Amino acid sequence: MNTKKLHISTIGCQMNVYDANQIAGVLAPLGYSLTQDIDTADMVVVNTCTIREKAEQKAFSALGRLAKIKLANPSLIVAVGGCVAQQEGQAIVKRMPHVDLVFGTHAIFRLPEMVRRIESTRCRIVDVRLSDTIENDTVVVGPLDTGQISAFVTIMRGCDNYCTYCVVPHVRGREASRHPDRIVQEIRMLVGQGIREVTLLGQNVNSYGNKEALCSFAELLARVNEIEGLGRIRFTTSHPKDLSEALIQAFGSLEKLCHHIHLPVQSGDDLILKRMNRRYTRRDYLKKVQRLRTVCPGISITSDFIVGFPGETDRQFQATLDLIKTVGYDGLFAFMYSDRPLAPATAFSNKISDAVKKERLQTLLDVQRQITEKRHQKMVGKVQTVLVEGPSRSIDTGQALATAPQTRWSGRSSSNHIIHFTAPDILLKKKQWLTGAFVDIMIEGAYAHSLWGRMLNEPNGEPSSKGDTIVAA
Ligand code: SAH
Ligand code: SF4
Ligand code: F3S
């Protein structure tokens, strides 16, 4: 088979990262292998996002830059996938003569056929067909990076929640869940290739399986928990309205389930929540947070916030700040509200000015920074089991740590904190030695954006906590 080079650039959420891997996987049988070098590629895929206006602009500028590359290499196939492709469809080929293929969020499994046709006839294709069910649930595991130990697995697609600010239901279609057998099969294959941690993905994993009467999300987690060789399970995202008691209980009973939940709340004000169509109140949300902390003391909780939703008053914004302080998040993502043409809130009155949105965003981030710092400080002196991801790239403390010789590594705690640590040089005869290992780290330094610690395992590789292993040299 002749080898052709495929370059994929991805903008957007974890689902797009997963999709990029699927795209590489379905095109591999056609002879395409991945390249980082866009100039020598035979095919370029821009995998796009349209969640906020900026993401869409970014997609169009990435596409614009490709015009020049196509001019220099006319046989290059230029393809646009993801949510902008789904949103804009035909308009992209009209506006951009250098684009050969526009494929929507449900078209990935139709790609091989389309690419073959383009290769042989040099036609231009737009496929943005959405279907209500999952038509093709083939298990595909695309290429993994060297030393990759963590992977995403999409368990459902689409969203039926129609939050008024959000474009996702319009570009990802109706909610549909994959069969648990396919999910388990895919994770087994990933584990066979060295993956130790999976993150199960869906816009609202809490309603997994409901429509198709497959099994509940808690039951799916229990099945994944049984997979031999898998070390950790994470998931995202949870809609607070559908967070069930069974799922809360899973944090207390499934040993592989990490002690972290991303529970986007968006606002701390009931009227704003109502106008966002979130279908829970601040009180409902706080009750669920309390249940989580009762079942799993120390669980790390993170969230998403939108500031400057149309009509948001200063008092309503203060209610959001108050909620942040009440919950005491381990971390959060905050966004300035952005009009999305397909989302109903675009037609809402009383839009908030950019200046006010910016100010509120800054205030919110300042409040959270103080909370994060305090929570980081509380971790000092405590031991965390870390799944090592690789040599540490962060040098943000500028600290000369402990005694030489040693090397810096980093990984994540169960609570999803990134922890940098030093390991005695004697352990590092092989470069990848610690990658994929579980090690116990004593936290010794806490900074605004990072945590630092010292490895407690004995240099002979004996782990100090039961059940954890150091990868053999
Ligand atoms: N399904 C997930 C969210 C996916 S989008 C959930 O319900 O939690 C990720 C985040 O982008 C959202 O949580 C929200 O905070 C933000 N977001 C979505 N639409 C937005 C918009 N129009 N403007 C600003 N932020 C937005
Ligand atoms: Fe968007 Fe709401 Fe669906 Fe999340 S739950 S993807 S915010 S519509
Ligand atoms: Fe973006 Fe689509 Fe994800 S709009 S956030 S890539 S679902």
Tab-separated table of C-alpha atoms in Angstrom, residues 42-467:
chain	number	residue	atom	x	y	z
A	42	ASP	CA	-1.453	14.755	0.977
A	43	MET	CA	-4.577	15.540	2.951
A	44	VAL	CA	-5.327	18.143	5.611
A	45	VAL	CA	-8.311	17.969	7.956
A	46	VAL	CA	-9.339	20.971	10.011
A	47	ASN	CA	-11.521	19.680	12.811
A	48	THR	CA	-13.529	22.702	13.910
A	49	CYS	CA	-15.503	24.072	16.875
A	50	THR	CA	-18.202	26.744	17.014
A	51	ILE	CA	-19.062	26.872	20.715
A	52	ARG	CA	-18.155	30.578	20.883
A	53	GLU	CA	-17.616	33.155	18.151
A	54	LYS	CA	-13.845	33.106	18.722
A	55	ALA	CA	-13.627	29.352	18.085
A	56	GLU	CA	-15.457	29.794	14.797
A	57	GLN	CA	-13.138	32.651	13.793
A	58	LYS	CA	-10.156	30.469	14.638
A	59	ALA	CA	-11.493	27.739	12.361
A	60	PHE	CA	-11.940	30.134	9.463
A	61	SER	CA	-8.473	31.587	9.852
A	62	ALA	CA	-6.960	28.081	9.931
A	63	LEU	CA	-8.863	27.336	6.725
A	64	GLY	CA	-7.826	30.644	5.166
A	65	ARG	CA	-4.143	29.819	5.734
A	66	LEU	CA	-4.621	26.594	3.770
A	67	ALA	CA	-5.419	28.467	0.541
A	68	LYS	CA	-1.738	29.293	0.052
A	69	ILE	CA	-0.628	25.734	0.797
A	70	LYS	CA	-3.159	24.376	-1.690
A	71	LEU	CA	-1.868	26.823	-4.301
A	72	ALA	CA	1.639	25.434	-3.881
A	73	ASN	CA	0.340	21.847	-3.880
A	74	PRO	CA	-2.852	21.551	-5.984
A	75	SER	CA	-3.207	17.802	-5.379
A	76	LEU	CA	-3.653	18.380	-1.638
A	77	ILE	CA	-7.074	17.332	-0.323
A	78	VAL	CA	-8.451	19.983	2.032
A	79	ALA	CA	-11.220	18.739	4.329
A	80	VAL	CA	-13.236	20.540	7.013
A	81	GLY	CA	-14.876	18.546	9.775
A	82	GLY	CA	-16.444	19.203	13.152
A	83	CYS	CA	-19.045	21.673	14.325
A	84	VAL	CA	-18.336	24.601	11.962
A	85	ALA	CA	-18.544	22.156	9.046
A	86	GLN	CA	-21.894	20.963	10.382
A	87	GLN	CA	-23.126	24.503	10.925
A	88	GLU	CA	-21.991	26.015	7.639
A	89	GLY	CA	-22.068	23.046	5.229
A	90	GLN	CA	-22.377	24.158	1.607
A	91	ALA	CA	-21.492	27.767	2.500
A	92	ILE	CA	-17.881	26.716	3.121
A	93	VAL	CA	-17.311	25.273	-0.356
A	94	LYS	CA	-18.960	28.351	-1.849
A	95	ARG	CA	-16.812	30.721	0.137
A	96	MET	CA	-13.551	28.766	-0.074
A	97	PRO	CA	-12.631	27.341	-3.475
A	98	HIS	CA	-9.646	25.494	-2.012
A	99	VAL	CA	-11.839	23.276	0.189
A	100	ASP	CA	-12.553	19.825	-1.307
A	101	LEU	CA	-14.607	18.220	1.432
A	102	VAL	CA	-16.945	19.410	4.184
A	103	PHE	CA	-18.015	16.626	6.504
A	104	GLY	CA	-20.305	17.058	9.486
A	105	THR	CA	-20.184	15.554	12.943
A	106	HIS	CA	-22.020	12.360	11.904
A	107	ALA	CA	-20.073	11.738	8.709
A	108	ILE	CA	-16.794	10.337	10.040
A	109	PHE	CA	-17.606	6.726	9.114
A	110	ARG	CA	-18.542	7.813	5.586
A	111	LEU	CA	-15.138	9.465	5.131
A	112	PRO	CA	-13.270	6.557	3.452
A	113	GLU	CA	-15.814	6.388	0.641
A	114	MET	CA	-15.806	10.160	0.163
A	115	VAL	CA	-12.023	10.455	0.194
A	116	ARG	CA	-11.715	7.631	-2.361
A	117	ARG	CA	-14.118	9.484	-4.659
A	118	ILE	CA	-12.194	12.731	-4.316
A	119	GLU	CA	-8.902	10.944	-4.973
A	120	SER	CA	-10.209	9.411	-8.198
A	121	THR	CA	-12.456	12.151	-9.589
A	122	ARG	CA	-11.270	15.310	-7.809
A	123	CYS	CA	-14.894	16.187	-7.093
A	124	ARG	CA	-15.965	18.356	-4.156
A	125	ILE	CA	-18.259	16.872	-1.499
A	126	VAL	CA	-20.436	18.214	1.319
A	127	ASP	CA	-21.904	15.675	3.762
A	128	VAL	CA	-23.642	17.184	6.770
A	129	ARG	CA	-26.374	14.579	7.166
A	130	LEU	CA	-27.438	14.106	10.791
A	131	SER	CA	-29.255	11.010	11.979
A	132	ASP	CA	-31.152	10.471	15.221
A	133	THR	CA	-29.522	7.143	16.003
A	134	ILE	CA	-25.974	5.835	15.817
A	135	GLU	CA	-25.889	4.125	12.426
A	136	ASN	CA	-22.362	2.817	12.602
A	137	ASP	CA	-20.993	1.762	15.973
A	138	THR	CA	-17.796	0.199	14.677
A	139	VAL	CA	-14.955	0.144	17.176
A	140	VAL	CA	-12.038	2.141	15.835
A	141	VAL	CA	-8.834	2.816	17.711
A	142	GLY	CA	-6.728	5.338	15.846
A	143	PRO	CA	-2.984	5.813	16.283
A	144	LEU	CA	-1.777	6.538	19.807
A	145	ASP	CA	1.181	8.753	20.703
A	146	THR	CA	4.333	7.121	22.012
A	147	GLY	CA	3.991	6.825	25.757
A	148	GLN	CA	0.311	7.800	25.715
A	149	ILE	CA	-1.368	6.383	28.795
A	150	SER	CA	-4.700	8.181	28.801
A	151	ALA	CA	-7.413	8.177	26.124
A	152	PHE	CA	-10.911	9.485	25.462
A	153	VAL	CA	-13.823	7.209	24.642
A	154	THR	CA	-17.070	8.708	23.373
A	155	ILE	CA	-20.003	6.861	24.909
A	156	MET	CA	-22.782	8.980	23.454
A	157	ARG	CA	-23.223	11.765	20.994
A	158	GLY	CA	-25.455	14.792	20.569
A	159	CYS	CA	-27.487	16.629	23.163
A	160	ASP	CA	-31.212	17.084	23.795
A	161	ASN	CA	-30.951	19.709	26.483
A	162	TYR	CA	-31.158	22.865	24.419
A	163	CYS	CA	-29.600	25.285	26.861
A	164	THR	CA	-30.582	28.604	25.298
A	165	TYR	CA	-27.003	29.839	24.768
A	166	CYS	CA	-25.675	26.633	23.247
A	167	VAL	CA	-25.035	25.540	19.682
A	168	VAL	CA	-24.200	21.896	20.479
A	169	PRO	CA	-27.691	20.345	19.984
A	170	HIS	CA	-27.824	22.066	16.596
A	171	VAL	CA	-24.474	20.807	15.356
A	172	ARG	CA	-24.127	17.432	17.085
A	173	GLY	CA	-27.737	16.316	16.662
A	174	ARG	CA	-29.977	14.338	18.980
A	175	GLU	CA	-28.658	12.476	21.974
A	176	ALA	CA	-27.787	8.863	21.145
A	177	SER	CA	-25.824	6.333	23.214
A	178	ARG	CA	-23.384	3.691	22.032
A	179	HIS	CA	-23.934	0.094	23.042
A	180	PRO	CA	-22.094	-0.804	26.270
A	181	ASP	CA	-20.534	-3.862	24.593
A	182	ARG	CA	-18.877	-1.642	21.956
A	183	ILE	CA	-17.632	0.737	24.637
A	184	VAL	CA	-16.134	-2.079	26.700
A	185	GLN	CA	-14.591	-3.630	23.570
A	186	GLU	CA	-12.994	-0.306	22.638
A	187	ILE	CA	-11.566	0.212	26.118
A	188	ARG	CA	-10.166	-3.344	26.140
A	189	MET	CA	-8.393	-2.604	22.852
A	190	LEU	CA	-6.986	0.619	24.253
A	191	VAL	CA	-5.762	-1.153	27.382
A	192	GLY	CA	-4.126	-3.736	25.130
A	193	GLN	CA	-2.168	-0.867	23.576
A	194	GLY	CA	-0.927	0.493	26.896
A	195	ILE	CA	-3.727	2.863	27.925
A	196	ARG	CA	-4.185	2.958	31.707
A	197	GLU	CA	-6.812	5.667	32.080
A	198	VAL	CA	-9.941	6.419	30.072
A	199	THR	CA	-12.193	9.454	30.084
A	200	LEU	CA	-15.726	8.601	29.011
A	201	LEU	CA	-17.190	11.409	26.948
A	202	GLY	CA	-20.677	12.734	26.338
A	203	GLN	CA	-22.372	16.128	26.516
A	204	ASN	CA	-24.416	14.740	29.382
A	205	VAL	CA	-23.148	11.329	30.440
A	206	ASN	CA	-25.724	11.251	33.242
A	207	SER	CA	-28.482	10.466	30.772
A	208	TYR	CA	-26.447	7.712	29.083
A	209	GLY	CA	-28.550	4.815	27.783
A	210	ASN	CA	-31.915	6.316	28.824
A	211	LYS	CA	-33.381	6.711	25.365
A	212	GLU	CA	-32.289	3.335	24.094
A	213	ALA	CA	-32.980	1.576	27.432
A	214	LEU	CA	-29.418	0.178	27.341
A	215	CYS	CA	-28.207	0.522	30.909
A	216	SER	CA	-27.687	3.468	33.235
A	217	PHE	CA	-24.441	5.411	33.316
A	218	ALA	CA	-23.724	4.055	36.809
A	219	GLU	CA	-24.142	0.509	35.451
A	220	LEU	CA	-21.856	1.265	32.520
A	221	LEU	CA	-19.222	2.553	34.951
A	222	ALA	CA	-19.496	-0.662	36.951
A	223	ARG	CA	-18.790	-2.659	33.766
A	224	VAL	CA	-15.828	-0.491	32.812
A	225	ASN	CA	-14.514	-0.814	36.358
A	226	GLU	CA	-14.177	-4.585	35.757
A	227	ILE	CA	-11.814	-4.205	32.788
A	228	GLU	CA	-8.542	-5.825	33.682
A	229	GLY	CA	-5.444	-3.698	33.217
A	230	LEU	CA	-7.378	-0.432	33.297
A	231	GLY	CA	-6.231	1.724	36.197
A	232	ARG	CA	-8.476	4.743	36.213
A	233	ILE	CA	-11.832	5.957	34.932
A	234	ARG	CA	-12.852	9.569	34.431
A	235	PHE	CA	-15.879	11.053	32.690
A	236	THR	CA	-17.177	14.340	31.420
A	237	THR	CA	-19.621	16.124	31.267
A	238	SER	CA	-22.327	15.763	33.885
A	239	HIS	CA	-25.484	17.816	33.708
A	240	PRO	CA	-26.477	18.630	37.306
A	241	LYS	CA	-30.184	17.996	36.664
A	242	ASP	CA	-29.470	14.358	35.760
A	243	LEU	CA	-26.866	13.543	38.401
A	244	SER	CA	-28.445	10.480	39.997
A	245	GLU	CA	-28.001	9.059	43.476
A	246	ALA	CA	-26.703	5.840	41.832
A	247	LEU	CA	-23.928	7.809	40.144
A	248	ILE	CA	-23.096	9.624	43.391
A	249	GLN	CA	-22.867	6.215	45.103
A	250	ALA	CA	-20.484	4.991	42.378
A	251	PHE	CA	-17.868	7.417	43.750
A	252	GLY	CA	-17.981	5.480	46.990
A	253	SER	CA	-17.954	1.982	45.513
A	254	LEU	CA	-15.959	1.818	42.263
A	255	GLU	CA	-12.263	1.739	43.086
A	256	LYS	CA	-11.107	2.818	39.624
A	257	LEU	CA	-13.399	5.830	39.416
A	258	CYS	CA	-11.368	8.975	40.038
A	259	HIS	CA	-12.460	11.290	42.805
A	260	HIS	CA	-13.292	14.196	40.542
A	261	ILE	CA	-16.460	15.472	38.951
A	262	HIS	CA	-16.847	18.257	36.436
A	263	LEU	CA	-20.295	19.648	37.194
A	264	PRO	CA	-20.957	22.764	35.094
A	265	VAL	CA	-23.362	25.119	36.835
A	266	GLN	CA	-23.076	28.174	34.504
A	267	SER	CA	-24.650	30.650	36.963
A	268	GLY	CA	-25.493	30.999	40.650
A	269	ASP	CA	-28.750	32.848	40.033
A	270	ASP	CA	-32.068	31.017	39.679
A	271	LEU	CA	-33.618	33.399	37.164
A	272	ILE	CA	-30.568	33.251	34.902
A	273	LEU	CA	-30.532	29.452	35.208
A	274	LYS	CA	-34.176	29.424	34.161
A	275	ARG	CA	-33.507	31.662	31.178
A	276	MET	CA	-30.596	29.422	30.252
A	277	ASN	CA	-33.037	26.465	30.352
A	278	ARG	CA	-30.761	24.560	32.731
A	279	ARG	CA	-33.702	23.049	34.668
A	280	TYR	CA	-32.163	23.056	38.143
A	281	THR	CA	-32.010	25.681	40.855
A	282	ARG	CA	-29.043	26.844	42.869
A	283	ARG	CA	-30.504	24.905	45.801
A	284	ASP	CA	-30.798	21.656	43.786
A	285	TYR	CA	-27.195	22.077	42.715
A	286	LEU	CA	-25.877	22.703	46.213
A	287	LYS	CA	-27.773	19.668	47.519
A	288	LYS	CA	-26.058	17.460	44.941
A	289	VAL	CA	-22.661	18.904	45.840
A	290	GLN	CA	-23.355	18.075	49.456
A	291	ARG	CA	-24.388	14.486	48.609
A	292	LEU	CA	-21.191	14.033	46.574
A	293	ARG	CA	-19.089	15.234	49.487
A	294	THR	CA	-20.939	12.989	51.927
A	295	VAL	CA	-20.407	9.872	49.808
A	296	CYS	CA	-16.891	10.789	48.714
A	297	PRO	CA	-15.235	13.169	51.181
A	298	GLY	CA	-12.492	15.129	49.467
A	299	ILE	CA	-13.981	14.716	45.989
A	300	SER	CA	-12.647	17.380	43.683
A	301	ILE	CA	-15.346	19.474	42.016
A	302	THR	CA	-14.849	21.679	38.967
A	303	SER	CA	-17.323	23.647	36.890
A	304	ASP	CA	-18.074	25.880	33.905
A	305	PHE	CA	-19.449	29.414	34.153
A	306	ILE	CA	-20.825	31.893	31.669
A	307	VAL	CA	-20.556	35.567	32.589
A	308	GLY	CA	-22.647	38.271	30.946
A	309	PHE	CA	-25.575	36.136	29.843
A	310	PRO	CA	-28.184	38.528	28.293
A	311	GLY	CA	-29.841	40.519	31.066
A	312	GLU	CA	-27.426	39.404	33.810
A	313	THR	CA	-27.541	42.097	36.498
A	314	ASP	CA	-24.756	42.939	38.865
A	315	ARG	CA	-26.702	41.272	41.681
A	316	GLN	CA	-27.128	38.103	39.652
A	317	PHE	CA	-23.408	38.093	38.951
A	318	GLN	CA	-22.759	38.506	42.686
A	319	ALA	CA	-24.919	35.397	43.247
A	320	THR	CA	-22.547	33.501	40.949
A	321	LEU	CA	-19.524	34.701	42.937
A	322	ASP	CA	-21.276	33.686	46.114
A	323	LEU	CA	-21.955	30.198	44.747
A	324	ILE	CA	-18.282	29.832	43.809
A	325	LYS	CA	-17.260	30.702	47.378
A	326	THR	CA	-19.936	28.438	48.867
A	327	VAL	CA	-18.894	25.389	46.844
A	328	GLY	CA	-15.152	26.059	46.977
A	329	TYR	CA	-14.284	24.605	43.575
A	330	ASP	CA	-10.996	22.918	42.829
A	331	GLY	CA	-10.970	24.669	39.482
A	332	LEU	CA	-13.264	26.168	36.907
A	333	PHE	CA	-13.594	27.331	33.316
A	334	ALA	CA	-15.282	30.669	32.794
A	335	PHE	CA	-16.438	32.138	29.500
A	336	MET	CA	-17.858	35.446	28.364
A	337	TYR	CA	-21.280	34.868	26.871
A	338	SER	CA	-21.047	34.746	23.088
A	339	ASP	CA	-23.989	34.941	20.668
A	340	ARG	CA	-24.362	31.818	18.546
A	341	PRO	CA	-26.638	32.355	15.550
A	342	LEU	CA	-28.370	28.965	15.972
A	343	ALA	CA	-28.992	29.392	19.717
A	344	PRO	CA	-32.173	31.114	21.022
A	345	ALA	CA	-30.380	33.449	23.470
A	346	THR	CA	-28.999	35.316	20.463
A	347	ALA	CA	-32.476	36.873	20.161
A	348	PHE	CA	-32.669	37.766	23.883
A	349	SER	CA	-32.681	41.463	24.782
A	350	ASN	CA	-30.447	43.353	27.222
A	351	LYS	CA	-27.122	42.134	25.912
A	352	ILE	CA	-24.191	42.856	28.209
A	353	SER	CA	-21.345	44.977	26.846
A	354	ASP	CA	-17.936	43.431	26.191
A	355	ALA	CA	-16.368	45.737	28.790
A	356	VAL	CA	-18.719	44.511	31.545
A	357	LYS	CA	-18.281	40.876	30.475
A	358	LYS	CA	-14.502	41.276	30.638
A	359	GLU	CA	-14.647	42.879	34.058
A	360	ARG	CA	-16.949	40.152	35.425
A	361	LEU	CA	-14.741	37.436	33.974
A	362	GLN	CA	-11.677	38.938	35.639
A	363	THR	CA	-13.461	39.302	38.994
A	364	LEU	CA	-14.659	35.705	38.830
A	365	LEU	CA	-11.197	34.377	37.960
A	366	ASP	CA	-9.643	36.401	40.810
A	367	VAL	CA	-12.106	34.913	43.307
A	368	GLN	CA	-11.355	31.398	42.073
A	369	ARG	CA	-7.582	31.976	42.069
A	370	GLN	CA	-7.683	32.669	45.791
A	371	ILE	CA	-9.787	29.554	46.404
A	372	THR	CA	-7.446	27.406	44.275
A	373	GLU	CA	-4.405	28.716	46.143
A	374	LYS	CA	-5.981	27.881	49.498
A	375	ARG	CA	-7.014	24.414	48.337
A	376	HIS	CA	-3.529	23.790	46.919
A	377	GLN	CA	-1.967	24.869	50.239
A	378	LYS	CA	-4.164	22.368	52.093
A	379	MET	CA	-2.681	19.564	50.007
A	380	VAL	CA	0.863	20.250	51.227
A	381	GLY	CA	2.112	17.460	53.468
A	382	LYS	CA	-0.405	14.989	52.051
A	383	VAL	CA	0.340	11.953	49.901
A	384	GLN	CA	-1.329	11.604	46.493
A	385	THR	CA	-1.202	8.609	44.183
A	386	VAL	CA	-0.223	9.909	40.797
A	387	LEU	CA	-0.527	8.246	37.401
A	388	VAL	CA	2.657	9.374	35.676
A	389	GLU	CA	2.085	10.947	32.255
A	390	GLY	CA	5.716	11.653	31.357
A	391	PRO	CA	8.705	13.888	31.970
A	392	SER	CA	7.606	17.227	33.375
A	393	ARG	CA	7.536	20.115	30.991
A	394	SER	CA	6.585	22.710	33.564
A	395	ILE	CA	9.277	24.861	35.044
A	396	ASP	CA	6.982	27.565	36.326
A	397	THR	CA	8.221	27.635	39.891
A	398	GLY	CA	11.832	28.114	38.878
A	399	GLN	CA	12.611	26.134	42.005
A	400	ALA	CA	15.791	24.136	42.382
A	401	LEU	CA	14.144	21.145	43.955
A	402	ALA	CA	15.660	18.964	46.672
A	403	THR	CA	18.879	17.090	46.146
A	404	ALA	CA	20.543	16.136	42.879
A	405	PRO	CA	20.618	14.011	40.855
A	406	GLN	CA	16.989	13.787	39.907
A	407	THR	CA	14.587	14.277	37.069
A	408	ARG	CA	11.242	15.966	36.930
A	409	TRP	CA	8.120	14.061	36.021
A	410	SER	CA	4.456	14.870	36.066
A	411	GLY	CA	1.141	13.123	36.316
A	412	ARG	CA	-2.338	13.502	37.696
A	413	SER	CA	-3.835	12.717	41.042
A	414	SER	CA	-7.213	11.001	41.284
A	415	SER	CA	-8.600	14.496	41.970
A	416	ASN	CA	-7.255	15.563	38.534
A	417	HIS	CA	-4.588	17.871	39.929
A	418	ILE	CA	-1.435	17.982	37.829
A	419	ILE	CA	1.471	17.157	40.106
A	420	HIS	CA	5.126	17.617	39.232
A	421	PHE	CA	7.640	15.603	41.143
A	422	THR	CA	11.227	14.602	41.301
A	423	ALA	CA	12.415	11.026	41.101
A	424	PRO	CA	15.844	9.758	42.049
A	425	ASP	CA	18.115	9.416	39.039
A	426	ILE	CA	18.657	5.750	39.723
A	427	LEU	CA	15.100	5.106	38.544
A	428	LEU	CA	15.637	6.689	35.191
A	429	LYS	CA	17.820	4.306	33.254
A	430	LYS	CA	15.051	4.053	30.679
A	431	LYS	CA	13.476	7.271	29.479
A	432	GLN	CA	9.882	6.050	29.651
A	433	TRP	CA	10.394	4.200	32.877
A	434	LEU	CA	7.880	6.009	35.018
A	435	THR	CA	5.333	6.802	32.318
A	436	GLY	CA	2.147	4.857	33.036
A	437	ALA	CA	3.189	3.970	36.590
A	438	PHE	CA	1.245	4.782	39.737
A	439	VAL	CA	3.512	6.419	42.286
A	440	ASP	CA	2.923	7.989	45.663
A	441	ILE	CA	3.930	11.593	45.931
A	442	MET	CA	4.342	13.658	49.075
A	443	ILE	CA	3.207	17.188	48.171
A	444	GLU	CA	5.852	19.679	49.229
A	445	GLY	CA	5.067	22.833	47.282
A	446	ALA	CA	1.852	24.529	46.245
A	447	TYR	CA	1.726	27.379	43.772
A	448	ALA	CA	-1.058	29.191	41.944
A	449	HIS	CA	-0.998	26.869	38.966
A	450	SER	CA	0.941	23.842	40.076
A	451	LEU	CA	1.751	21.363	42.792
A	452	TRP	CA	5.188	19.888	43.407
A	453	GLY	CA	6.228	16.864	45.352
A	454	ARG	CA	8.648	14.082	46.093
A	455	MET	CA	8.304	10.460	45.122
A	456	LEU	CA	7.884	8.182	48.116
A	457	ASN	CA	8.433	4.817	46.452
A	458	GLU	CA	11.677	3.078	47.191
A	459	PRO	CA	14.339	3.425	44.454
A	460	ASN	CA	14.186	-0.339	43.899
A	461	GLY	CA	10.773	0.195	42.449
A	462	GLU	CA	8.706	-1.184	45.295
A	463	PRO	CA	5.505	0.809	45.443
A	464	SER	CA	4.572	2.097	48.863
A	465	SER	CA	0.807	1.814	48.495
A	466	LYS	CA	-1.038	-1.412	47.886
A	467	GLY	CA	-2.220	-2.237	44.400
